[in-house]
Short mmCIF file of N, CA, C and O in Angstrom, two decimals:
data_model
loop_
_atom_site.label_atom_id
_atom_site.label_comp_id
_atom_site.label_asym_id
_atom_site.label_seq_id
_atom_site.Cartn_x
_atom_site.Cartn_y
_atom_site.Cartn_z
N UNK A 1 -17.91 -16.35 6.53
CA UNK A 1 -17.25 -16.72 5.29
C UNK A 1 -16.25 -17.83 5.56
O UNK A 1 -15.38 -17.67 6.41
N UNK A 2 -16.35 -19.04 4.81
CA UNK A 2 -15.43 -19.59 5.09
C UNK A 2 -13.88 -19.72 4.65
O UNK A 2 -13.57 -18.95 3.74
N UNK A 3 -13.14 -20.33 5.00
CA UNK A 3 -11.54 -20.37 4.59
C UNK A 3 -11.76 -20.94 3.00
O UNK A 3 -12.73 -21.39 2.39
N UNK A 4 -10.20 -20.64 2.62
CA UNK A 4 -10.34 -21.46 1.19
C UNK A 4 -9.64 -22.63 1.21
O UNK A 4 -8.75 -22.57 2.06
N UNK A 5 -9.67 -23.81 0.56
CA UNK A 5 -9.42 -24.97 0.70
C UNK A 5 -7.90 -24.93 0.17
O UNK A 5 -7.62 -24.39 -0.90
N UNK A 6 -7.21 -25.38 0.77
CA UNK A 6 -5.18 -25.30 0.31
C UNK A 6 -5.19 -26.98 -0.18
O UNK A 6 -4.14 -27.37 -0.71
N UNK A 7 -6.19 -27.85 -0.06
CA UNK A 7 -5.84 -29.63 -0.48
C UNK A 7 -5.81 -29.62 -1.76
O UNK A 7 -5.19 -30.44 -2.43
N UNK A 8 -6.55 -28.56 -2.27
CA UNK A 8 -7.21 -28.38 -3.93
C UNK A 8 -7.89 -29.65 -4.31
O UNK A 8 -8.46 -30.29 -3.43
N UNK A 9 -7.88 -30.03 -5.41
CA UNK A 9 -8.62 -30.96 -6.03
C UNK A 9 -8.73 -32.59 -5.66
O UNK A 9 -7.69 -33.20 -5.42
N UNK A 10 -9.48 -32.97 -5.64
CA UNK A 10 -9.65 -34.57 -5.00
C UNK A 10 -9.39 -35.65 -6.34
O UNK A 10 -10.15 -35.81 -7.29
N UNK A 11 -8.75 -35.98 -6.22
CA UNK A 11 -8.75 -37.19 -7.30
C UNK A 11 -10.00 -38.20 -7.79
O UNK A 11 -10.68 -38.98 -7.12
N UNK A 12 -10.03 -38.00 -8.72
CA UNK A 12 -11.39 -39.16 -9.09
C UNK A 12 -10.78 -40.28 -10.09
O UNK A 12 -9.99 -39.69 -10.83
N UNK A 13 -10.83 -41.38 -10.34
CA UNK A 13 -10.62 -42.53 -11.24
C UNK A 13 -11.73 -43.41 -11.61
O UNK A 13 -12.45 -44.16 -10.94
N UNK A 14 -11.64 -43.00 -13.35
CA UNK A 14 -12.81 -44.19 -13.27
C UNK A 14 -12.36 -44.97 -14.64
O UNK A 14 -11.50 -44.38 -15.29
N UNK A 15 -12.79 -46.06 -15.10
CA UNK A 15 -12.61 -47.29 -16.00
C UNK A 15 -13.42 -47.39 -17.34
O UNK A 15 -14.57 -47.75 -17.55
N UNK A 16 -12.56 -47.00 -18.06
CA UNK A 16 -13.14 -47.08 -19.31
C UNK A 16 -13.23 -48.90 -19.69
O UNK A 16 -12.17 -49.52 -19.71
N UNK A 17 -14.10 -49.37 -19.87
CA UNK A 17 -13.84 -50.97 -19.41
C UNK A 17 -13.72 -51.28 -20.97
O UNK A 17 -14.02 -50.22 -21.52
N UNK A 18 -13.51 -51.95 -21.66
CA UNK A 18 -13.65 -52.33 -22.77
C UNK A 18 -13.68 -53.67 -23.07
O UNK A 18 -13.04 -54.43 -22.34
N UNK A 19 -14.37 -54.16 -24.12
CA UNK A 19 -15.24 -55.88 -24.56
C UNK A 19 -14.55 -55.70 -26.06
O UNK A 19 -15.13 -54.66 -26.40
N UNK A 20 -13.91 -55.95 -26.90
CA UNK A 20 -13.69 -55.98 -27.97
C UNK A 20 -13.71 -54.15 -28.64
O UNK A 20 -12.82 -53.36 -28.33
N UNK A 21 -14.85 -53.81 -29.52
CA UNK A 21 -14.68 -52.07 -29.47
C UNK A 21 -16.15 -51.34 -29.00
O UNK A 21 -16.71 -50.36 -29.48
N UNK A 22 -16.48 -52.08 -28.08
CA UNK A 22 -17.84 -51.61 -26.98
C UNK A 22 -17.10 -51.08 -25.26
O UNK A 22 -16.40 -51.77 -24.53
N UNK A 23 -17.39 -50.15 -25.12
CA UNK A 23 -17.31 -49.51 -23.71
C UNK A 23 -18.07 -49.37 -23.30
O UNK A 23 -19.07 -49.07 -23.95
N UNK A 24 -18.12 -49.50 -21.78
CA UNK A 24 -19.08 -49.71 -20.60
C UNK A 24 -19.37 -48.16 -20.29
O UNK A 24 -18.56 -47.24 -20.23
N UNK A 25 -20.98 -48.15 -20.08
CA UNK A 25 -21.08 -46.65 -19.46
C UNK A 25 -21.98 -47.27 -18.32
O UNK A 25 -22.20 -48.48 -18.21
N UNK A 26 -22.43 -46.37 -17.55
CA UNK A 26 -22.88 -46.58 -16.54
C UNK A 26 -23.87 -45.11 -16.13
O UNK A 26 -23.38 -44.01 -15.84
N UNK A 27 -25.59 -45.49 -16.20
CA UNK A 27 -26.09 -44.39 -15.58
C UNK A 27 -26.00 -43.91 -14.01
O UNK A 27 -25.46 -44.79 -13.34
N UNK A 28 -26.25 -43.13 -13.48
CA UNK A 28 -26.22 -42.53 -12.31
C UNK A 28 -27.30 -42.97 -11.90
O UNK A 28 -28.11 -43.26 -12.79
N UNK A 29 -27.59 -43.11 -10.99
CA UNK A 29 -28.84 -43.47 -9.74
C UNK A 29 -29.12 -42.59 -8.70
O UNK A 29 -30.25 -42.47 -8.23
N UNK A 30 -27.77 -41.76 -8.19
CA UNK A 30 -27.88 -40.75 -7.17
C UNK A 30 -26.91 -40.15 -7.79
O UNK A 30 -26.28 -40.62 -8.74
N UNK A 31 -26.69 -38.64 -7.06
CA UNK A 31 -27.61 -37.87 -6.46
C UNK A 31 -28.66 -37.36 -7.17
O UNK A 31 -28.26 -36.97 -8.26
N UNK A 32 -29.84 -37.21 -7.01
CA UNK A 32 -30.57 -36.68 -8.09
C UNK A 32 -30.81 -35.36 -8.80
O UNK A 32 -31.95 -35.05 -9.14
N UNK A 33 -29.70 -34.53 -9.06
CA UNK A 33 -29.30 -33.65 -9.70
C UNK A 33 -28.29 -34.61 -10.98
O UNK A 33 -28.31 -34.10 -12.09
N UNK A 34 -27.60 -35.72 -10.86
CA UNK A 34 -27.07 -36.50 -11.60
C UNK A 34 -27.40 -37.74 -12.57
O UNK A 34 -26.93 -38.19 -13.62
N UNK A 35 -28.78 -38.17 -11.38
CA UNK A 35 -29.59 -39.16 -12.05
C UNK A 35 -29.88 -39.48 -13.14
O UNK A 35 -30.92 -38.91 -13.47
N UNK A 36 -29.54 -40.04 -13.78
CA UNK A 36 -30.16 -40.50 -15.50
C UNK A 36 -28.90 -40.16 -16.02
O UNK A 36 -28.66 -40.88 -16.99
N UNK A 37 -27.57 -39.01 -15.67
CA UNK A 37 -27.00 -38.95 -16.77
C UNK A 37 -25.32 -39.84 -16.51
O UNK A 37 -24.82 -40.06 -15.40
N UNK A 38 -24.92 -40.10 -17.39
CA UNK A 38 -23.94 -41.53 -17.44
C UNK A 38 -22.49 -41.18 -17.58
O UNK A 38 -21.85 -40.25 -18.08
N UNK A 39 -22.19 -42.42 -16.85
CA UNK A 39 -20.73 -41.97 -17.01
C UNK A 39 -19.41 -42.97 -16.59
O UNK A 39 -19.64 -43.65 -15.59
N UNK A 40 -18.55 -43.10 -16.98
CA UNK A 40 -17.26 -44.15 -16.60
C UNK A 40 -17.82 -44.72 -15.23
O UNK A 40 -18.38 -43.94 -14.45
N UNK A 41 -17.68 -46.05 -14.94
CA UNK A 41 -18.02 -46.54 -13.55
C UNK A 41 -16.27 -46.27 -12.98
O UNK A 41 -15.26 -46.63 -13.59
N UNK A 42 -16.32 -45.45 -11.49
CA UNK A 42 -15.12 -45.46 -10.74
C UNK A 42 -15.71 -44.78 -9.02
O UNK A 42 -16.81 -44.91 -8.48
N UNK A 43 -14.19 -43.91 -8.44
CA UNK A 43 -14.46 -43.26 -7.67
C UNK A 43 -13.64 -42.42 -6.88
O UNK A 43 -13.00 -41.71 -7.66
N UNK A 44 -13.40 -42.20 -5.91
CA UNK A 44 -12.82 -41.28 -5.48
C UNK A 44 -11.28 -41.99 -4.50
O UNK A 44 -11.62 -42.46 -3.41
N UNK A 45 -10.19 -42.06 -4.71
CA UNK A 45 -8.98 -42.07 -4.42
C UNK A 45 -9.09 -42.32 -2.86
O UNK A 45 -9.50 -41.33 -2.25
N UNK A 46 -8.84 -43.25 -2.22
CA UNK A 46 -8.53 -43.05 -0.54
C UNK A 46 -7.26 -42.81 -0.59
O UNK A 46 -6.53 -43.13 -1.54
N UNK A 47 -6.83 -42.11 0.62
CA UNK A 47 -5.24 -41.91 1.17
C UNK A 47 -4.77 -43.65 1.34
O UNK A 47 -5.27 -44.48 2.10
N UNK A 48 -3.60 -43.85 0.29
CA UNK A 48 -3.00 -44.51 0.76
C UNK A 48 -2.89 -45.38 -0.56
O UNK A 48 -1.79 -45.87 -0.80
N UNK A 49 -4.05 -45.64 -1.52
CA UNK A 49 -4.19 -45.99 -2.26
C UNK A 49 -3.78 -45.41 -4.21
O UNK A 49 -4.23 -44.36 -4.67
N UNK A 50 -3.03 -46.20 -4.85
CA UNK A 50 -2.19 -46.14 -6.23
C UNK A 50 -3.84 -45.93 -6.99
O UNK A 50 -4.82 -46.44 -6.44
N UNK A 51 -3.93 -45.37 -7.89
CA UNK A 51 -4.94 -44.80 -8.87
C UNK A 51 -5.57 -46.31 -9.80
O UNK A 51 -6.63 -46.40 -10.42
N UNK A 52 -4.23 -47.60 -9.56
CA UNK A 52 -5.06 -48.29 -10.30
C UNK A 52 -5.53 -49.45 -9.37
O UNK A 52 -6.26 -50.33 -9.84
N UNK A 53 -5.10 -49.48 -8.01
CA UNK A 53 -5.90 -49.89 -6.70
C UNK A 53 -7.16 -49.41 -6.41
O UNK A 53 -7.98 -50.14 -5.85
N UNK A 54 -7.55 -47.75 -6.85
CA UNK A 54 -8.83 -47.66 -6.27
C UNK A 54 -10.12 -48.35 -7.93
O UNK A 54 -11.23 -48.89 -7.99
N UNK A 55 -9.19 -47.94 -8.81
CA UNK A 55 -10.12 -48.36 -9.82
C UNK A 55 -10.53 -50.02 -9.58
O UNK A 55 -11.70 -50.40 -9.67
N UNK A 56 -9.53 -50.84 -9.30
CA UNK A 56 -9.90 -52.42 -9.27
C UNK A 56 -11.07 -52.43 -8.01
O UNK A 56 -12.16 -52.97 -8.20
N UNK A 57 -10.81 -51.96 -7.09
CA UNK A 57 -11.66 -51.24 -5.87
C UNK A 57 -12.63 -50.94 -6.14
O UNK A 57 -13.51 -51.73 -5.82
N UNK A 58 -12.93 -50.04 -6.64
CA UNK A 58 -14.52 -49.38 -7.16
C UNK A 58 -14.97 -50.10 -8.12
O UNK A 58 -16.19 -50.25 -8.02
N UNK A 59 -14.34 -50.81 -9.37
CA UNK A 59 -15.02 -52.03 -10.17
C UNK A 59 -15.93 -53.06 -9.34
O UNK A 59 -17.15 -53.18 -9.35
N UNK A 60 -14.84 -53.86 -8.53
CA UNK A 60 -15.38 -54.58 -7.65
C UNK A 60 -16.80 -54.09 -6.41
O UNK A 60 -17.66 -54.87 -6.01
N UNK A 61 -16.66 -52.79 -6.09
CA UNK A 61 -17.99 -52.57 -5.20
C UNK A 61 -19.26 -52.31 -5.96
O UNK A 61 -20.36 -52.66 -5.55
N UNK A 62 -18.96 -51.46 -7.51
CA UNK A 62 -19.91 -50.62 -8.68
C UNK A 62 -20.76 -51.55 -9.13
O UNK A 62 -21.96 -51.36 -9.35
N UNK A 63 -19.94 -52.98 -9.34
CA UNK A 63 -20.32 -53.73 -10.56
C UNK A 63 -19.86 -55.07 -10.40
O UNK A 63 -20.06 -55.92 -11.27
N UNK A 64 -19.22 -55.32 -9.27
CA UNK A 64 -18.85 -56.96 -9.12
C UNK A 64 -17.54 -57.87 -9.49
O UNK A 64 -17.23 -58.99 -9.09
N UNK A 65 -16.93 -57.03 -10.37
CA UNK A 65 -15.94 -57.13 -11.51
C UNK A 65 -14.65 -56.94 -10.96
O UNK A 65 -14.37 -56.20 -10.02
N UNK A 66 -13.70 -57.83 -11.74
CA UNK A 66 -12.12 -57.50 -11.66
C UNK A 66 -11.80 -57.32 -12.75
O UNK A 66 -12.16 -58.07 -13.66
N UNK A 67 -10.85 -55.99 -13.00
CA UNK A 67 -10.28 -55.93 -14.01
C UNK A 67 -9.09 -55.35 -14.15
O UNK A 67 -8.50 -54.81 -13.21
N UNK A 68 -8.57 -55.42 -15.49
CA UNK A 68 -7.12 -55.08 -14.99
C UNK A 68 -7.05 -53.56 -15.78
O UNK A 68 -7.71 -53.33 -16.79
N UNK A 69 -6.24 -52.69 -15.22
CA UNK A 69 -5.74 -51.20 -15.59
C UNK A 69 -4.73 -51.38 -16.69
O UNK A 69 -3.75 -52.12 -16.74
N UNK A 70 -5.36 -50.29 -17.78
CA UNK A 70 -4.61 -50.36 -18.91
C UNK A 70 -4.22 -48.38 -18.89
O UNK A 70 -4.13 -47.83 -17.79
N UNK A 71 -4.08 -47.74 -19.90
CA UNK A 71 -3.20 -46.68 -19.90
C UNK A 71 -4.26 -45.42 -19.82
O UNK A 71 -5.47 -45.50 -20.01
N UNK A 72 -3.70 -44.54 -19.56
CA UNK A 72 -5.00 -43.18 -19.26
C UNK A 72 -5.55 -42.77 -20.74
O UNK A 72 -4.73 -42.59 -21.65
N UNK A 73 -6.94 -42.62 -20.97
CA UNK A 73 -7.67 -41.76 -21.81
C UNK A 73 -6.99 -40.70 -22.33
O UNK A 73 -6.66 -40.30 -23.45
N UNK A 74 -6.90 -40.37 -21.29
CA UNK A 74 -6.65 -38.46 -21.49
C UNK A 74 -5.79 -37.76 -20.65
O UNK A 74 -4.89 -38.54 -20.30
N UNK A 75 -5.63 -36.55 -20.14
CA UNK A 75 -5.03 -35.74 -19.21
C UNK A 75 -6.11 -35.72 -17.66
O UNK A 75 -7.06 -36.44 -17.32
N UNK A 76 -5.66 -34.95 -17.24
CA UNK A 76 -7.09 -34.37 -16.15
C UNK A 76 -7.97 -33.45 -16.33
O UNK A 76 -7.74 -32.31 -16.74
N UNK A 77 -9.59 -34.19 -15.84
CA UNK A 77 -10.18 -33.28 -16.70
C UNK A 77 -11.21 -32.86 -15.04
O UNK A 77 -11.62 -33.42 -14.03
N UNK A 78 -11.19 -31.79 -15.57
CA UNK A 78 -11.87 -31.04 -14.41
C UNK A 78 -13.02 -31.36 -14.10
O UNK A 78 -13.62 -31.59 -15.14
N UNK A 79 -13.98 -31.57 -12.79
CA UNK A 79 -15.26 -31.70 -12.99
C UNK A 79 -15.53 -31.00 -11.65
O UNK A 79 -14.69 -30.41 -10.96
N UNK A 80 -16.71 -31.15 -11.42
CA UNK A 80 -17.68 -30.66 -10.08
C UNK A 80 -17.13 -28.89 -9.48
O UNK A 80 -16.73 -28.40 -8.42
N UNK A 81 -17.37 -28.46 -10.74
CA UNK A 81 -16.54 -27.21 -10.67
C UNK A 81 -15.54 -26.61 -9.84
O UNK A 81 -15.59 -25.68 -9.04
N UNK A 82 -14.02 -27.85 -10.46
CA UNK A 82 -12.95 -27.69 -10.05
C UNK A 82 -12.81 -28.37 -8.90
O UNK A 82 -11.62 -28.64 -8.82
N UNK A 83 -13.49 -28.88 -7.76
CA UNK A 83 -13.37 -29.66 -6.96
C UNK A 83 -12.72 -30.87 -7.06
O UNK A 83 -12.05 -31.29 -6.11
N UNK A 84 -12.86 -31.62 -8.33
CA UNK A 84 -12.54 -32.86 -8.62
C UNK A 84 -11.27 -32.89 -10.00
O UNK A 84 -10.93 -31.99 -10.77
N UNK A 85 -10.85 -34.16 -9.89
CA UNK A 85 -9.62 -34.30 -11.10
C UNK A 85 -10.07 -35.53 -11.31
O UNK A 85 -9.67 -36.42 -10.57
N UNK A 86 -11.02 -35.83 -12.40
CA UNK A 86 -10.92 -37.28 -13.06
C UNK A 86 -10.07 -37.49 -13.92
O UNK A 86 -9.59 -36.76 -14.80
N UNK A 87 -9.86 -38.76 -13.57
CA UNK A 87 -8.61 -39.67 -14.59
C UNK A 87 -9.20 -41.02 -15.11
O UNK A 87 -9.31 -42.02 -14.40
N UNK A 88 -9.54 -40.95 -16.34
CA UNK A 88 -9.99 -42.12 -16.85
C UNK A 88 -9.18 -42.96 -17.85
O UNK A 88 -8.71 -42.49 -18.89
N UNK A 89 -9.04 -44.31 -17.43
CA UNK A 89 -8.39 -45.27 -17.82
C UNK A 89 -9.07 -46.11 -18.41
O UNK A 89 -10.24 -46.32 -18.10
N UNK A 90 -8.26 -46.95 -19.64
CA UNK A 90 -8.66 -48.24 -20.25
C UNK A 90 -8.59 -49.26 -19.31
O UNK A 90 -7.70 -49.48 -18.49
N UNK A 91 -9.61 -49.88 -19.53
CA UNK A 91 -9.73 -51.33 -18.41
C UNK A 91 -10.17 -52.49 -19.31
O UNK A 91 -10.84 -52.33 -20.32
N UNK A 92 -9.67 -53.83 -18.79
CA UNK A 92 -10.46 -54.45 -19.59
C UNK A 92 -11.05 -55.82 -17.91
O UNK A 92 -10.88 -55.83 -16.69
N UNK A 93 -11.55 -56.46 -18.67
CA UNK A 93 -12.40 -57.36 -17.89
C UNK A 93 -12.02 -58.87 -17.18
O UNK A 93 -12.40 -60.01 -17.44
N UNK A 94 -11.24 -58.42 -16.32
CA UNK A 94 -10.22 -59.81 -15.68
C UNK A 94 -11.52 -61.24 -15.42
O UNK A 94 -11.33 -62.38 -15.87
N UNK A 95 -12.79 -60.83 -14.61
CA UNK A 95 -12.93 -61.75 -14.15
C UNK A 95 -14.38 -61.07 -13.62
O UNK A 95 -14.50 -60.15 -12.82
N UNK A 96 -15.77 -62.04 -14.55
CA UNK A 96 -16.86 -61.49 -13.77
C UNK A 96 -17.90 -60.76 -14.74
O UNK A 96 -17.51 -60.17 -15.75
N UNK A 97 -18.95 -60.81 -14.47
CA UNK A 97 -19.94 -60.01 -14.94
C UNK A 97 -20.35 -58.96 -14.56
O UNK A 97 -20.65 -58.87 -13.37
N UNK A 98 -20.52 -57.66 -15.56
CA UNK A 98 -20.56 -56.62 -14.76
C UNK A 98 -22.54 -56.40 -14.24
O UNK A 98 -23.45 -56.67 -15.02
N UNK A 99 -22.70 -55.98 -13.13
CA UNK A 99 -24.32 -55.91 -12.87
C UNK A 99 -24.15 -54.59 -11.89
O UNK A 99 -23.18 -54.31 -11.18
N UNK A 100 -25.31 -53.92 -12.06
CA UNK A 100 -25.35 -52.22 -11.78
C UNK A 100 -25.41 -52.65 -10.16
O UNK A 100 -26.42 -53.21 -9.74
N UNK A 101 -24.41 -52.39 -9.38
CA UNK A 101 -24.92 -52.45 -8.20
C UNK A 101 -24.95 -50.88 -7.43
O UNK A 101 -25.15 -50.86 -6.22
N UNK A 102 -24.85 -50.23 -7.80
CA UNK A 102 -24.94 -48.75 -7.22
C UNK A 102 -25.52 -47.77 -8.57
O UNK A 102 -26.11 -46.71 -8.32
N UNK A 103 -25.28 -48.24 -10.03
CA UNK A 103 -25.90 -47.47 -11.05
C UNK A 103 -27.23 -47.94 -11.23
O UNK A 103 -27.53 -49.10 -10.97
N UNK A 104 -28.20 -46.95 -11.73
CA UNK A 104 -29.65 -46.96 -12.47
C UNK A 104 -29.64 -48.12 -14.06
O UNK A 104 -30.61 -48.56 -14.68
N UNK A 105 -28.14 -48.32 -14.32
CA UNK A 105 -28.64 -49.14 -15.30
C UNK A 105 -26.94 -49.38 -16.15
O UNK A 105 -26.16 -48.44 -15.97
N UNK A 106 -26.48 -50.40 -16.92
CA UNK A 106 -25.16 -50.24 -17.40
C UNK A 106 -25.52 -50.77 -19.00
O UNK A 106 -26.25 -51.66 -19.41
N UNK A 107 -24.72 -49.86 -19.62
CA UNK A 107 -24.98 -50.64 -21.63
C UNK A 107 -23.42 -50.75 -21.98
O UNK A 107 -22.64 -49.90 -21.56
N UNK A 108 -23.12 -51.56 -22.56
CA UNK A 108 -22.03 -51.63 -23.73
C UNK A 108 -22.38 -51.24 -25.13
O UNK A 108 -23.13 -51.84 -25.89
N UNK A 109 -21.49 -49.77 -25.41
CA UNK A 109 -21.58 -48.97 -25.92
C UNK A 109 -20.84 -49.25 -27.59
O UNK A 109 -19.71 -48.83 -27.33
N UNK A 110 -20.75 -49.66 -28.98
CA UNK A 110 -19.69 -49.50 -29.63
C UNK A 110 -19.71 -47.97 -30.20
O UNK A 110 -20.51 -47.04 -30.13
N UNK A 111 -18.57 -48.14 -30.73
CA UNK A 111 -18.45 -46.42 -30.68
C UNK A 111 -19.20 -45.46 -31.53
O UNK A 111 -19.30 -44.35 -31.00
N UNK A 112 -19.77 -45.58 -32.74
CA UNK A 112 -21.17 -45.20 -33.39
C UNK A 112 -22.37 -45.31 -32.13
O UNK A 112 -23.34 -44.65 -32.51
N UNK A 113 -22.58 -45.75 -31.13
CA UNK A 113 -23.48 -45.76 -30.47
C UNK A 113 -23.27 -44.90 -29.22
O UNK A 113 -24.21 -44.80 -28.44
N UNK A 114 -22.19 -44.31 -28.97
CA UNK A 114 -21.23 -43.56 -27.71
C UNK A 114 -22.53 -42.31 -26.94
O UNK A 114 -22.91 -42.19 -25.78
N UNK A 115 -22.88 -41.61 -28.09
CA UNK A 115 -23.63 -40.90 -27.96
C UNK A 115 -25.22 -40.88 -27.86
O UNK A 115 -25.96 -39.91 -27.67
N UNK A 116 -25.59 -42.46 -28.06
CA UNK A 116 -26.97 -42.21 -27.69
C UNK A 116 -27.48 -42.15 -25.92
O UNK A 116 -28.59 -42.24 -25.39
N UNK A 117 -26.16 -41.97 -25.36
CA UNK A 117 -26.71 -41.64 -23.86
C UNK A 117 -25.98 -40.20 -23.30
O UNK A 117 -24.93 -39.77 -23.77
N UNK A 118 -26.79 -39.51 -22.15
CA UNK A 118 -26.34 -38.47 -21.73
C UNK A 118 -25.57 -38.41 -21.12
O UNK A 118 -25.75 -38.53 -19.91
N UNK A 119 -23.84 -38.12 -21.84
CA UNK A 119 -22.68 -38.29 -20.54
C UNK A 119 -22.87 -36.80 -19.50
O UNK A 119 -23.22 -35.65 -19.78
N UNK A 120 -22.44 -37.51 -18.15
CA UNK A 120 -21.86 -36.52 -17.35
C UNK A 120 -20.65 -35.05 -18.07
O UNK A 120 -19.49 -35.42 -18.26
N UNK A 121 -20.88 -33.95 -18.32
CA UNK A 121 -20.15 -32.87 -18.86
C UNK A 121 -18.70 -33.13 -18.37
O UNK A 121 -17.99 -32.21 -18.79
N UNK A 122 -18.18 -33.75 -17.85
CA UNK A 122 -17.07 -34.36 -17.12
C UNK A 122 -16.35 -35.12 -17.70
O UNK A 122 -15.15 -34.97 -17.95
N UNK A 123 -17.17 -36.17 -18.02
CA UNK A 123 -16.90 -37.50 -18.99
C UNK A 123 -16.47 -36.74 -20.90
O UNK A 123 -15.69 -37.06 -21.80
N UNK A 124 -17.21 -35.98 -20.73
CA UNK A 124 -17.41 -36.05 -22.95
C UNK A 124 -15.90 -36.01 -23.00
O UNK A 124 -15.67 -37.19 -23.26
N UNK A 125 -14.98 -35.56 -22.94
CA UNK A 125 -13.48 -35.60 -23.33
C UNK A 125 -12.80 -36.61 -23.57
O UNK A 125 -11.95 -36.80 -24.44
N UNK A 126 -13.43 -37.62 -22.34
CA UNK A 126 -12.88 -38.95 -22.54
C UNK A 126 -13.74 -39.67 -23.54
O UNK A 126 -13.43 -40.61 -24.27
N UNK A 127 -14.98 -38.98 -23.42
CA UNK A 127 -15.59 -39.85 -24.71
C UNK A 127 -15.28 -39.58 -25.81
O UNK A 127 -15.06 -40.31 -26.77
N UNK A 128 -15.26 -38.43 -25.71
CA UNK A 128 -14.76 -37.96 -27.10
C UNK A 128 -13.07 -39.06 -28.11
O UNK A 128 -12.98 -39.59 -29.21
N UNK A 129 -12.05 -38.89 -26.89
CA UNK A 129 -11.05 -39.86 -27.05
C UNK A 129 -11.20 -41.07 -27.66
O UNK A 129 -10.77 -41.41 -28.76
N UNK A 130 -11.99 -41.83 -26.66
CA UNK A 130 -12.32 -43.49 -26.46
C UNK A 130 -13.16 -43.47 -28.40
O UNK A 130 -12.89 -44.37 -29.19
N UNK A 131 -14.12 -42.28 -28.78
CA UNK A 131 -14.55 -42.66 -30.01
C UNK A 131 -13.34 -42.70 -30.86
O UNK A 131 -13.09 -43.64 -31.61
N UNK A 132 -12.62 -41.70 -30.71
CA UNK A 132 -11.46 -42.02 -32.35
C UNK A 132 -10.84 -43.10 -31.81
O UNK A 132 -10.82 -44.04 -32.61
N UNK A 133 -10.22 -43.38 -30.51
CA UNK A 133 -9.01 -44.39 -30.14
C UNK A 133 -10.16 -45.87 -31.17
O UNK A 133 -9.54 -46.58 -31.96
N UNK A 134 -11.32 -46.05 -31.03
CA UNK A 134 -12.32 -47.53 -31.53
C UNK A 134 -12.62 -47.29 -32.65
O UNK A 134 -13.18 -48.20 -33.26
N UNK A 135 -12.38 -46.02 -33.35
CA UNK A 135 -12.42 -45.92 -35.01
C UNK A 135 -13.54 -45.51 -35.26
O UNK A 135 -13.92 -46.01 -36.32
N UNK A 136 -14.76 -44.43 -34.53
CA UNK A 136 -15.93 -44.41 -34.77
C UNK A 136 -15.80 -43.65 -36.19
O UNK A 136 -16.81 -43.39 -36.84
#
């Protein structure tokens, strides 16, 4: 049996990117228990690194992109049953085109359209948000 973990939850950050009132989603590619279903492009926090350092960080490796950190979505929302603490932020688009370099595929979303893809159970809170914050 193993010990129980005392670090608790790992930080996750990811970028609600926004183009006028269209948001960026991003399908999954791996792991394939995740595949096909979509979600904020970000990632996981290194030691050492401010929450809106790893997001400019993971823009730039995900998708090519610089952008700049705007204010949090939401609270923390639990995912990977409790393992994880995502924090999703407004971003907008400093510099660059975004192109799937680790996702299966990326759409700009306006907010009547939020739902024609399958978010990650992780994500809907923030989606849920991001629709009233764009007036769906």
């Amino acid at each position: 049996m193993s010990e129980p973990s005392t670090a608790g939850p790992r930080i996750v950050v990811a970028a609600a990117i926004r183009d006028g009132r269209a948001v960026l989603a991003a399908a999954r590619a791996y792991p394939p228990e995740l595949a096909g279903l979509w979600e904020f492009p970000g990632g996981k926090l290194e030691p050492g690194e401010t929450e809106a350092e790893a997001l400019r960080r993971e823009c730039r490796e995900e998708l090519g992109v610089e952008i700049t950190v705007g204010d949090r979505v939401t609270g923390d929302l639990a995912t990977g049953g409790g393992r994880f603490l995502l924090r999703v932020y407004y971003a907008g688009l400093a510099s660059g085109e975004p192109h799937p370099k680790e996702h299966a595929e990326l759409r700009w979303l306006l907010p009547e359209e939020i739902d024609s893809v399958p978010w990650l159970p992780g994500n809907r809170p923030a989606v849920e948000a991001i629709r009233e914050a764009l007036g769906a």
